[in-house]
Each structure stands twice: as C-alpha cells, then as structure tokens.
PDB file of C-alpha atoms in Angstrom:
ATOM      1  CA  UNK S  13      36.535 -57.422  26.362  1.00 44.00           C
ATOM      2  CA  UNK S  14      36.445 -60.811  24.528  1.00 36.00           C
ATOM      3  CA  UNK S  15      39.443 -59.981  22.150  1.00 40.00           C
ATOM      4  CA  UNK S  16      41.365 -59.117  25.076  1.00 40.00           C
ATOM      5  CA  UNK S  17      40.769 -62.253  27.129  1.00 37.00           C
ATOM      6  CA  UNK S  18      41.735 -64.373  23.860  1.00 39.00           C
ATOM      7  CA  UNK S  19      44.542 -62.363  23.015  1.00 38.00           C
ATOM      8  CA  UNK S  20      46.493 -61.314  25.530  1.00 41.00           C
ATOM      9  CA  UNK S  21      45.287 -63.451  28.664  1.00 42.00           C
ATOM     10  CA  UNK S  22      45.682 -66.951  27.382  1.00 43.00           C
ATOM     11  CA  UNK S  23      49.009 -67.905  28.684  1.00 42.00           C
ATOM     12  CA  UNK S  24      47.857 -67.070  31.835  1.00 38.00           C
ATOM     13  CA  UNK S  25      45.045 -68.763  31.664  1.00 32.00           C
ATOM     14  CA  UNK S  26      46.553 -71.381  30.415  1.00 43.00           C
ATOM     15  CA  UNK S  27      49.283 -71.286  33.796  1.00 39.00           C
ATOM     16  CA  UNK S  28      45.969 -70.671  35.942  1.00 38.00           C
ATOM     17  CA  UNK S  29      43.232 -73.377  34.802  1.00 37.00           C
ATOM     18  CA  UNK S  30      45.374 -75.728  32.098  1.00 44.00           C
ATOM     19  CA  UNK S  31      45.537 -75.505  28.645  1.00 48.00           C
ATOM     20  CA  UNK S  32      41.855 -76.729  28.105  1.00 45.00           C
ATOM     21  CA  UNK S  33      41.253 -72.858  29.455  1.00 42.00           C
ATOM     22  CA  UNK S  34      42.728 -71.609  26.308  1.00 44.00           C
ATOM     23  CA  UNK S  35      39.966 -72.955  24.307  1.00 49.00           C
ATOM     24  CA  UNK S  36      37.343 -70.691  22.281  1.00 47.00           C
ATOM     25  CA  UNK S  37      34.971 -72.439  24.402  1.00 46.00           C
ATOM     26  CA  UNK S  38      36.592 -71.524  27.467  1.00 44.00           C
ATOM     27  CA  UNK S  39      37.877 -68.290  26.845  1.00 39.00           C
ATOM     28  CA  UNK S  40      34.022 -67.107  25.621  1.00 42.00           C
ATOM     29  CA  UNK S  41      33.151 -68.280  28.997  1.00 42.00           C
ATOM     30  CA  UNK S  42      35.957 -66.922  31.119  1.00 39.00           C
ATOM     31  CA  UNK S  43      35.441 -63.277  29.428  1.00 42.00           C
ATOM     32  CA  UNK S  44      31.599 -63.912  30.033  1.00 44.00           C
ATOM     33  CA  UNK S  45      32.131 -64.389  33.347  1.00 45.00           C
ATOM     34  CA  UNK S  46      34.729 -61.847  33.604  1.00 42.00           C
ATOM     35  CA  UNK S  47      32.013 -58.969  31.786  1.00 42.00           C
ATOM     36  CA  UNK S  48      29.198 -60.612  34.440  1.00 42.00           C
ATOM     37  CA  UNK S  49      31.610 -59.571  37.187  1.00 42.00           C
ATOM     38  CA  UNK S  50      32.355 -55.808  35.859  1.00 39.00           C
ATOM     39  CA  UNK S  51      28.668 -55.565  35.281  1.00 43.00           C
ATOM     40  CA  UNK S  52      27.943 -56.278  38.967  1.00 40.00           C
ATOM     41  CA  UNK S  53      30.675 -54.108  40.458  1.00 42.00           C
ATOM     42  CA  UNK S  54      29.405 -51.318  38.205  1.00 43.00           C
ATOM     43  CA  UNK S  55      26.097 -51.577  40.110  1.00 39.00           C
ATOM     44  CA  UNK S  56      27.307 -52.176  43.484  1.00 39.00           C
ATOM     45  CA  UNK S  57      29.270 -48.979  42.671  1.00 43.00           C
ATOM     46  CA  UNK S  58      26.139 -47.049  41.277  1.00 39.00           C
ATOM     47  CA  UNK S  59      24.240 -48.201  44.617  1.00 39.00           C
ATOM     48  CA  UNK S  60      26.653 -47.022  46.619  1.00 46.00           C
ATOM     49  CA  UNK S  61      27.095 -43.750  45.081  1.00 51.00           C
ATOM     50  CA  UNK S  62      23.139 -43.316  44.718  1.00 56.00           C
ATOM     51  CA  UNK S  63      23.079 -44.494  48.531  1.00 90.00           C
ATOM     52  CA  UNK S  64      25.515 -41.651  49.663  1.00 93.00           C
ATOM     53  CA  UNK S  65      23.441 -39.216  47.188  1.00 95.00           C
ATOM     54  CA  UNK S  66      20.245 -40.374  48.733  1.00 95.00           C
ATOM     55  CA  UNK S  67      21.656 -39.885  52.436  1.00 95.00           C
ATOM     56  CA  UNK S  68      22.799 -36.508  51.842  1.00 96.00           C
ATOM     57  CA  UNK S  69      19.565 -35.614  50.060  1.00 96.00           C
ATOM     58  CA  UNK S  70      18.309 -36.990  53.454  1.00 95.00           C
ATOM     59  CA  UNK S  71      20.361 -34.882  55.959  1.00 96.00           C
ATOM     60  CA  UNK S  72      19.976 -32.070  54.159  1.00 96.00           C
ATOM     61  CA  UNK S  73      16.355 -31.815  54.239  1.00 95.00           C
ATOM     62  CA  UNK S  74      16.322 -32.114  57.394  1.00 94.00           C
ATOM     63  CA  UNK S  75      18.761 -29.466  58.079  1.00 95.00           C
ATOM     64  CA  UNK S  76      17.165 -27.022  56.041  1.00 95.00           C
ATOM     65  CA  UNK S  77      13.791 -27.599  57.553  1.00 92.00           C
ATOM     66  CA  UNK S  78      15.345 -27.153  61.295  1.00 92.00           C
ATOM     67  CA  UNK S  79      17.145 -24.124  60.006  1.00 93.00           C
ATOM     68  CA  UNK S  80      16.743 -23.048  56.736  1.00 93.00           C
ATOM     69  CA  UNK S  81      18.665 -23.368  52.992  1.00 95.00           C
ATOM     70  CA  UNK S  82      20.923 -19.692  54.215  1.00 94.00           C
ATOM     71  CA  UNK S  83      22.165 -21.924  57.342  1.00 94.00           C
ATOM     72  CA  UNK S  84      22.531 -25.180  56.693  1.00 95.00           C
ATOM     73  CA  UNK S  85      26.344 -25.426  55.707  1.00 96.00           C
ATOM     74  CA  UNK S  86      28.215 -28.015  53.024  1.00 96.00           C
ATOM     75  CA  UNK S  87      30.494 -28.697  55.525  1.00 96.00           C
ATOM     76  CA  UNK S  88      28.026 -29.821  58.571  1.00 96.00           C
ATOM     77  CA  UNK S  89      26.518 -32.044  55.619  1.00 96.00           C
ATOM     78  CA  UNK S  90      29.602 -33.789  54.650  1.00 96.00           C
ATOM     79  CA  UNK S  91      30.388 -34.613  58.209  1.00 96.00           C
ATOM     80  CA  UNK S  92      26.865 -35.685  59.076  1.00 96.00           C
ATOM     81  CA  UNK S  93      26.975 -37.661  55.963  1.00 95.00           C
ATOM     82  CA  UNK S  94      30.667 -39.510  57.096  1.00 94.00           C
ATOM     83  CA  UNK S  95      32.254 -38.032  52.961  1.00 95.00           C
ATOM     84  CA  UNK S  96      34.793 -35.350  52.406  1.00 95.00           C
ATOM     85  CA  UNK S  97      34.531 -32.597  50.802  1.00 95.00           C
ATOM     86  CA  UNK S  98      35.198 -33.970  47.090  1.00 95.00           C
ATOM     87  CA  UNK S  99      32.474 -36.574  47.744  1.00 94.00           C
ATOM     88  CA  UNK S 100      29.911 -34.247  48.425  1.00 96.00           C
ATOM     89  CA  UNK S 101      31.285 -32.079  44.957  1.00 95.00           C
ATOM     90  CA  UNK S 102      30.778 -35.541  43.334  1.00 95.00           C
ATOM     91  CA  UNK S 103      27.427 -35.738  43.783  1.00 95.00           C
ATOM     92  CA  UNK S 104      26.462 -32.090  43.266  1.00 96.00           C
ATOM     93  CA  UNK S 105      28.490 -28.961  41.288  1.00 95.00           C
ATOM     94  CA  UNK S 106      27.756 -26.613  43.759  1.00 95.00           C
ATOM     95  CA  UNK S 107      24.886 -25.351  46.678  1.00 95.00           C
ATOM     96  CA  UNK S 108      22.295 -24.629  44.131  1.00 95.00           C
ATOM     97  CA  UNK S 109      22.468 -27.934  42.554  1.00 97.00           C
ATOM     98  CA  UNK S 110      21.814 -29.437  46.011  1.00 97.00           C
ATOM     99  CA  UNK S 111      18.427 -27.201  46.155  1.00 97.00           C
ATOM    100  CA  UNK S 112      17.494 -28.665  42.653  1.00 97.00           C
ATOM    101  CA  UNK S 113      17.989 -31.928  43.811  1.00 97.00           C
ATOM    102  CA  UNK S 114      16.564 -31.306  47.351  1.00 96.00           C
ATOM    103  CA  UNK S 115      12.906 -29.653  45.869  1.00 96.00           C
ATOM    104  CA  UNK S 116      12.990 -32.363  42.716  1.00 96.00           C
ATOM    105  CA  UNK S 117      12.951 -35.140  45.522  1.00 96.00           C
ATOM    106  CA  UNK S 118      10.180 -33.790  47.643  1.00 95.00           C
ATOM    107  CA  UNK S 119       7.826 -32.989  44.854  1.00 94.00           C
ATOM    108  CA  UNK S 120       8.406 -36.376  43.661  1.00 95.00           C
ATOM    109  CA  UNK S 121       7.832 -37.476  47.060  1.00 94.00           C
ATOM    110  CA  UNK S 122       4.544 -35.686  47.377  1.00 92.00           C
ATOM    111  CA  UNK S 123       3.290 -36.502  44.175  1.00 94.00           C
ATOM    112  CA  UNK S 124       3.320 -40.022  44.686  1.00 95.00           C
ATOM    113  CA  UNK S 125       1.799 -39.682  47.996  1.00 94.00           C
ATOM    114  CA  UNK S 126      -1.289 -38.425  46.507  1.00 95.00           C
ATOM    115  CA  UNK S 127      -1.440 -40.726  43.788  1.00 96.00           C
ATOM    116  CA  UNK S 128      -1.375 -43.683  46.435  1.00 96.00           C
ATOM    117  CA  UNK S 129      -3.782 -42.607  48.181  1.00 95.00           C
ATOM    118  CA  UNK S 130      -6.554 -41.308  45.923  1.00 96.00           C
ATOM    119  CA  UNK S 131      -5.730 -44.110  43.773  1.00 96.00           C
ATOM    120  CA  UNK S 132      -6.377 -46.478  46.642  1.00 96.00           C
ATOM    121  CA  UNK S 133      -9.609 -44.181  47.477  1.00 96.00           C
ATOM    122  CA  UNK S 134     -10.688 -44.595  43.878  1.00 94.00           C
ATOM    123  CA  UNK S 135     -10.847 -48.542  44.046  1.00 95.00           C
ATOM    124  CA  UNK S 136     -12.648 -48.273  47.256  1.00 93.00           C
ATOM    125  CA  UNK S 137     -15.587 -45.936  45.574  1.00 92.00           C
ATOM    126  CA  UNK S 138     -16.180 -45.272  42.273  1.00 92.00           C
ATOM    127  CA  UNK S 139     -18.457 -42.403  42.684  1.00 97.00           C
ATOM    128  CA  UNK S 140     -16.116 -39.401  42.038  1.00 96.00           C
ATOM    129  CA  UNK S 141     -16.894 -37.384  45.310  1.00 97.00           C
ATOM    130  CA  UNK S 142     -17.370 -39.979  47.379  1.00 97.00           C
ATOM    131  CA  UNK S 143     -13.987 -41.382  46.082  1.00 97.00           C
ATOM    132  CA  UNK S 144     -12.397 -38.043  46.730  1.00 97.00           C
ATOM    133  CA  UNK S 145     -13.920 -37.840  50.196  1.00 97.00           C
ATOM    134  CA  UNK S 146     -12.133 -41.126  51.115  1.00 97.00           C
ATOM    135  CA  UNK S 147      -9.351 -39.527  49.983  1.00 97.00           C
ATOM    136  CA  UNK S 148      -8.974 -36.635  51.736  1.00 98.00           C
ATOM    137  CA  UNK S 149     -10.104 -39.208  54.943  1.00 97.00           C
ATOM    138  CA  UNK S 150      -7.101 -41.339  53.794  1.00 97.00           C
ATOM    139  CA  UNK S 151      -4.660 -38.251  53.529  1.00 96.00           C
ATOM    140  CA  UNK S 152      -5.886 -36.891  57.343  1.00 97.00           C
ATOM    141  CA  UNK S 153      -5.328 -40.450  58.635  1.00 96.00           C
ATOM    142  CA  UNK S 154      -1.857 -40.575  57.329  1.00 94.00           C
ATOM    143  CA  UNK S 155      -1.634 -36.846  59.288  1.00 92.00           C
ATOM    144  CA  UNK S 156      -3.226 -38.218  62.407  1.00 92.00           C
ATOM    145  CA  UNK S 157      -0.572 -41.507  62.134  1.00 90.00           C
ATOM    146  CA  UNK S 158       2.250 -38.963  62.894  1.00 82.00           C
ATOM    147  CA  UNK S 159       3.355 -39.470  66.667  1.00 73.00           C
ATOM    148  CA  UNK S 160       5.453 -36.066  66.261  1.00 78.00           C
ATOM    149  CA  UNK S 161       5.083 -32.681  64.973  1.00 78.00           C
ATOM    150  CA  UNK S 162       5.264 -32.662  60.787  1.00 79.00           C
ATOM    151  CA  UNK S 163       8.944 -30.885  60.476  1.00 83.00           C
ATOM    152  CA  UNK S 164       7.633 -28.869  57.917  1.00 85.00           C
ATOM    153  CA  UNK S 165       7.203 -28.154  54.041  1.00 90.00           C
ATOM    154  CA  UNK S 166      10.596 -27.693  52.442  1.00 92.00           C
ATOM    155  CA  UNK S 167       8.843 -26.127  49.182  1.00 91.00           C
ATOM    156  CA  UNK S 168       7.403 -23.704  51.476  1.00 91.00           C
ATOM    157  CA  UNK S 169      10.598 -23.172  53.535  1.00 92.00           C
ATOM    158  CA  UNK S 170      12.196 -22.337  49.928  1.00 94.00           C
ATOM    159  CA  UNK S 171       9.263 -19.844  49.163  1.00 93.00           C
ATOM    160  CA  UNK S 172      10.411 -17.829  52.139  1.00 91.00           C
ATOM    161  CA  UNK S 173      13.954 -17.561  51.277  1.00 92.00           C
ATOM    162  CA  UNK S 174      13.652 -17.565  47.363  1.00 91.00           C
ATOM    163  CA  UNK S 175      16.326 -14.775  46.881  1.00 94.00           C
ATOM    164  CA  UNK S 176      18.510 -17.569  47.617  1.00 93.00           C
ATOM    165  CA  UNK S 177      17.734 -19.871  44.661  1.00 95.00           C
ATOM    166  CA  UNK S 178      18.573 -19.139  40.598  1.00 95.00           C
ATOM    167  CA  UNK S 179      15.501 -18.408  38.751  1.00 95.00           C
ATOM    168  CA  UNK S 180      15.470 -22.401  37.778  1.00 96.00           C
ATOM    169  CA  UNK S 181      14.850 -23.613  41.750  1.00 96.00           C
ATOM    170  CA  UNK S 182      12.095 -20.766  42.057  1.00 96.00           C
ATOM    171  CA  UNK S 183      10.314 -21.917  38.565  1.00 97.00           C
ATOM    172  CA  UNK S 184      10.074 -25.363  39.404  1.00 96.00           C
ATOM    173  CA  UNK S 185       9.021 -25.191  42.883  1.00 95.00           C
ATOM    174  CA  UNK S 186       5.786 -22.743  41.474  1.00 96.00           C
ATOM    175  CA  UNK S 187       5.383 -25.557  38.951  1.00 96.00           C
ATOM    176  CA  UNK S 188       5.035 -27.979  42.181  1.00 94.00           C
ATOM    177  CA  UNK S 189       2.022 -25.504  43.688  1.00 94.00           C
ATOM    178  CA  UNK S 190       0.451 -25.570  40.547  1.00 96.00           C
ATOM    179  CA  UNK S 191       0.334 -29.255  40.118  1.00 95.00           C
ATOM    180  CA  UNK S 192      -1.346 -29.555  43.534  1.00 95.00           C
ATOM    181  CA  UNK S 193      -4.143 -27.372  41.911  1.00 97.00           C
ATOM    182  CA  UNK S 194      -4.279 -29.236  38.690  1.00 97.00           C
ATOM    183  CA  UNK S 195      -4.844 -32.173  40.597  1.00 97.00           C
ATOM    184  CA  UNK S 196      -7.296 -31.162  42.440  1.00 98.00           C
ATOM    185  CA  UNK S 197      -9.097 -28.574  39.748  1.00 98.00           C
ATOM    186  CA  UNK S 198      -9.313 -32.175  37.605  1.00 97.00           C
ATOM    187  CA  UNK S 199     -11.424 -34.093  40.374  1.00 97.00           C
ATOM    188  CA  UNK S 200     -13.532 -31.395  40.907  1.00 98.00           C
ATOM    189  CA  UNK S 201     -14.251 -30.821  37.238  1.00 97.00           C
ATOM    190  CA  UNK S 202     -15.455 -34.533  37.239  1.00 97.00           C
ATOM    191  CA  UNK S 203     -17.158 -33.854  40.355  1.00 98.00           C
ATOM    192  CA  UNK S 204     -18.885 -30.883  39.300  1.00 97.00           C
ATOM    193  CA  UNK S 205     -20.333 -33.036  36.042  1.00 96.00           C
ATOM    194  CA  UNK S 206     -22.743 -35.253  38.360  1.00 96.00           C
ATOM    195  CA  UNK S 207     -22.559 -32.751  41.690  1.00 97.00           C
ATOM    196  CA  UNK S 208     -22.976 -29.464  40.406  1.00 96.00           C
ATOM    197  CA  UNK S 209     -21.256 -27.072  43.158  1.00 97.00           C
ATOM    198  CA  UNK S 210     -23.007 -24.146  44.910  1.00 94.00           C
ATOM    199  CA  UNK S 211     -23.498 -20.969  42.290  1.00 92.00           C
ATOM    200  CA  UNK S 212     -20.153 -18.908  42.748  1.00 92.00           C
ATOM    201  CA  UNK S 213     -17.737 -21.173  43.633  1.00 95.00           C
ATOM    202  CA  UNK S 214     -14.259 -20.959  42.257  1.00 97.00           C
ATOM    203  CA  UNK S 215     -12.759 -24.304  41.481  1.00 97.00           C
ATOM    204  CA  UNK S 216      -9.413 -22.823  41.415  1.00 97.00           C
ATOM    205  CA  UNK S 217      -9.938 -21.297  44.532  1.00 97.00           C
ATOM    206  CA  UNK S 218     -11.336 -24.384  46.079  1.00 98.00           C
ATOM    207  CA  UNK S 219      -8.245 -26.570  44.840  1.00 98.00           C
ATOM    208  CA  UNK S 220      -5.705 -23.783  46.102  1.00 97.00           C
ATOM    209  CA  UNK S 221      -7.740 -23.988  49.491  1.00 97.00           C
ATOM    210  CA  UNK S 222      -6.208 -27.435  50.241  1.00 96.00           C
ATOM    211  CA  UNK S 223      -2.132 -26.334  49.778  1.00 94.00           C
ATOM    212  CA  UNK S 224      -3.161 -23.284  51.215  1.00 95.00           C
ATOM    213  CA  UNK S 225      -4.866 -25.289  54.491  1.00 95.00           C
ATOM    214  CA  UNK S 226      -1.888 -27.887  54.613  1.00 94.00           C
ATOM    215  CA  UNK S 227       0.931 -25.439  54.702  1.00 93.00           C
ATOM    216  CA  UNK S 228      -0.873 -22.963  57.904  1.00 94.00           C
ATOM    217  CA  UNK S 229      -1.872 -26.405  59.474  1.00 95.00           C
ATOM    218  CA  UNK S 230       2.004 -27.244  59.273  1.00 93.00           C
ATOM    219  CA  UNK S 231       2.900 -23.985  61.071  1.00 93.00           C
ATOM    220  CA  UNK S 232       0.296 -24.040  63.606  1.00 94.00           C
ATOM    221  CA  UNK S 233       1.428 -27.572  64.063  1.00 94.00           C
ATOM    222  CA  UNK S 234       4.757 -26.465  64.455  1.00 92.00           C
ATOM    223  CA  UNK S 235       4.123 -23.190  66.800  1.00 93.00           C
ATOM    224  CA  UNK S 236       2.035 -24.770  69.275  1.00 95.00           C
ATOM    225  CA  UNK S 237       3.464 -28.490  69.195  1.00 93.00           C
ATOM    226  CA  UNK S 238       0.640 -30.105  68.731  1.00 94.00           C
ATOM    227  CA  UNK S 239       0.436 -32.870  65.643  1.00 93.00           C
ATOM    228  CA  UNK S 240      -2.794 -33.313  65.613  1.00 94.00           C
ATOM    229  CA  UNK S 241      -3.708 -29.779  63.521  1.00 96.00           C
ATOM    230  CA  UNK S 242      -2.918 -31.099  60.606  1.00 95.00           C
ATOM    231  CA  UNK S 243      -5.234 -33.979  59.961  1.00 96.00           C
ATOM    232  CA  UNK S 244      -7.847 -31.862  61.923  1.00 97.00           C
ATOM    233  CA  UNK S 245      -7.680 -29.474  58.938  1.00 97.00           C
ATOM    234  CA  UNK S 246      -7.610 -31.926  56.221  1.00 98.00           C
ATOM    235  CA  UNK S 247     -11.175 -32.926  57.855  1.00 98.00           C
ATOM    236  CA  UNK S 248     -12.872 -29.619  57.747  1.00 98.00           C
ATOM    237  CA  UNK S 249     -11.538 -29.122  54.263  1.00 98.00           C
ATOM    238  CA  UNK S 250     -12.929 -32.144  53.796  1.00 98.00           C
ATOM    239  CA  UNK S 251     -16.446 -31.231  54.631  1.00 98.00           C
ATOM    240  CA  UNK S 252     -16.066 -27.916  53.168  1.00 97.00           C
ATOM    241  CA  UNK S 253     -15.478 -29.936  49.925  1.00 98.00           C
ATOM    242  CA  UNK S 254     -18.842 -32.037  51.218  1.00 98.00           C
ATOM    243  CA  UNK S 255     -21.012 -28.739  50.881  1.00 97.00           C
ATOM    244  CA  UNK S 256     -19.847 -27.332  47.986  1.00 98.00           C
ATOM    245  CA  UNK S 257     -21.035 -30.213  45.833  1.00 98.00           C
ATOM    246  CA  UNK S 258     -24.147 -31.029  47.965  1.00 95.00           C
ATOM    247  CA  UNK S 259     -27.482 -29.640  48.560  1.00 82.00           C
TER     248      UNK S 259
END
C-alpha cells in the first residue's frame, strides 16, 4: 500500500495538497491514513455482514420453533430478513449449513446462560450445595421473569425431526445434552464429597433429570399457555436436589 501511494499517486497528490504532499513524510502519512481508512471499512463491512448473519440466525429460529426445520422455507427467510437470494447463499452453502449454524448458536447461548448464573450463585455462597441451590433459584427466577410462554427448545425441536439433519447436526446437538449432564454430574460430584447423597442414587440420572424436567416443562408450558410451569419445575427439581444430599 505504501509503495503504491509513493509511486504512482504523487502527482496527484502533489495537484491535490501541494508539493509538500509529495514528501516521504507526507506520503507515509497519507498511505497511513489511507490503510486506517481500508481498515475501518473492512470492519464496518464485517459488521454488517455478521449483522445480516446474526438477523437471519434470528428469524430463523424463530421460524423453526413456530413451525419446524421441514417448514420453514429459504425464501420466507430472505424476505423476512429484507436480502435476496444470493445474500442469504453468502452467508450459508446450503439448508444444512443454516441448521449448523442455527444449533451452534443456541448451545452457545445456553451454555453461557448457565455459566452466568451459577457463576453468580457461586460468589453469593461458597458452600457447594448451597451455591447450587441458589442456582437453580436464579435459573427459575429467570423462568418466572418471562411475561410469555418460552417458544420452545430448538435442540429439542431438531431431536424430533433428526432425519432431516446430516449425521454432523445430529452429533453435535447429542454433544449439547451431554454437556448439560457433565455440568451438572461435576457439581454433584463436589457435592456428594461433603453431602453424601441418599444410598442408590444415580448422579447421572439426577443430572439428566434437570434437561429432562426443562424440556416437558417447555411443552406443558406451551400446551396449556401458561409460563409459569417452567420455573415451577425448576423449583421442585430444586428441592428434589435438596433431599438427595440431605438427611
């Protein structure tokens, strides 16, 4: 960029600024300024394509939790989103990509959920069950905050129609269940090593319990319109939890 501003630019800049422009002084700072300029309409450009990626990521979860992956259509996307056709191919290859892209978001999405709030529960208490207590309490008020019914789980809505999705899209979406019980088989481990649970309890079990809770909460939510189910749930689990590790 330099050796073109000083070699080819410099009557120009000469006609444009004077001939103290033609300096090495000033042409080092003209092509600085010129490489400043490129720099920031390379990232205006990357913001505005990751703010049209972002927006269709958007629309489309929402259409395929109203409806489903089968029906939701590229074309209603690309007119809900205000891009043709070529944008939307821009962004993503093909439909499948788009369901990569779609899960990949919410599990990032729900994974950072969690760690905000049991990291938040953590500073409040540093007793680990107390600490996870205030965590579930955390996660039901965030439930109870919602005015509306929860739309729904789009890791569960692609669980139902998985003969849609390459073998990549089903893989990492089991990987996404199983981190929910990693995370919680790890706080009960440390749990269990100063509140010994009840004799027969399956830790596994017992961290599956809370997807497992979450997800029928969401439907019943959903049937009978009623938000409240959910953080009702994540309650009880709550003192389920409770019991298990107390006498």
């Amino acid at each position: 960029m330099v050796q073109n501003v000083q070699t080819g630019d410099s009557a120009r800049l000469a006609m444009a600024y004077g001939p103290s422009a033609t300096g090495p002084a000033a042409l080092r700072s003209t092509a600085t300024g010129l490489v400043v300029q490129l720099r920031m309409l390379d990232e205006h450009k990357a913001a505005k394509r990751g703010d049209t990626r972002e927006r269709l990521l958007a629309i489309a979860e929402g259409a395929v939790l109203a409806k489903g992956f089968a029906g939701t259509s590229i074309d209603e996307l690309i007119a809900a989103a205000g891009i043709t056709k070529s944008g939307f191919f821009y962004h993503f290859k093909d439909k499948a990509e788009l369901a990569k892209a779609l899960l990949l978001r919410y599990l990032e999405h729900d994974q950072q959920v969690l760690d905000e709030l049991f990291h938040r529960a953590d500073e409040l208490n540093e007793d680990p069950l107390h600490g996870f207590l205030v965590g579930l309490k955390l996660f039901a008020e965030m439930m109870a905050n919602m005015t509306e019914v929860h739309p729904g789980c789009l890791a569960a809505s692609f669980v139902y129609q998985d003969q849609l999705f390459n073998r990549e899209v089903r893989e990492l979406n089991a990987e996404g269940i199983l981190r929910w019980r990693r995370r919680f088989r790890d706080r009960f481990e440390v749990i269990a090593k100063t509140y010994p649970p009840r004799e027969g309890v399956n830790l596994d079990a017992l961290s599956d319990m809370a997807a497992t809770l979450i997800e029928g909460a969401l439907i019943l939510s959903r049937a009978l319109r009623d938000p409240k189910i959910p953080s009702q749930q994540v309650m009880l689990y709550r003192d389920f939890v409770r019991c298990v590790f107390t006498r």
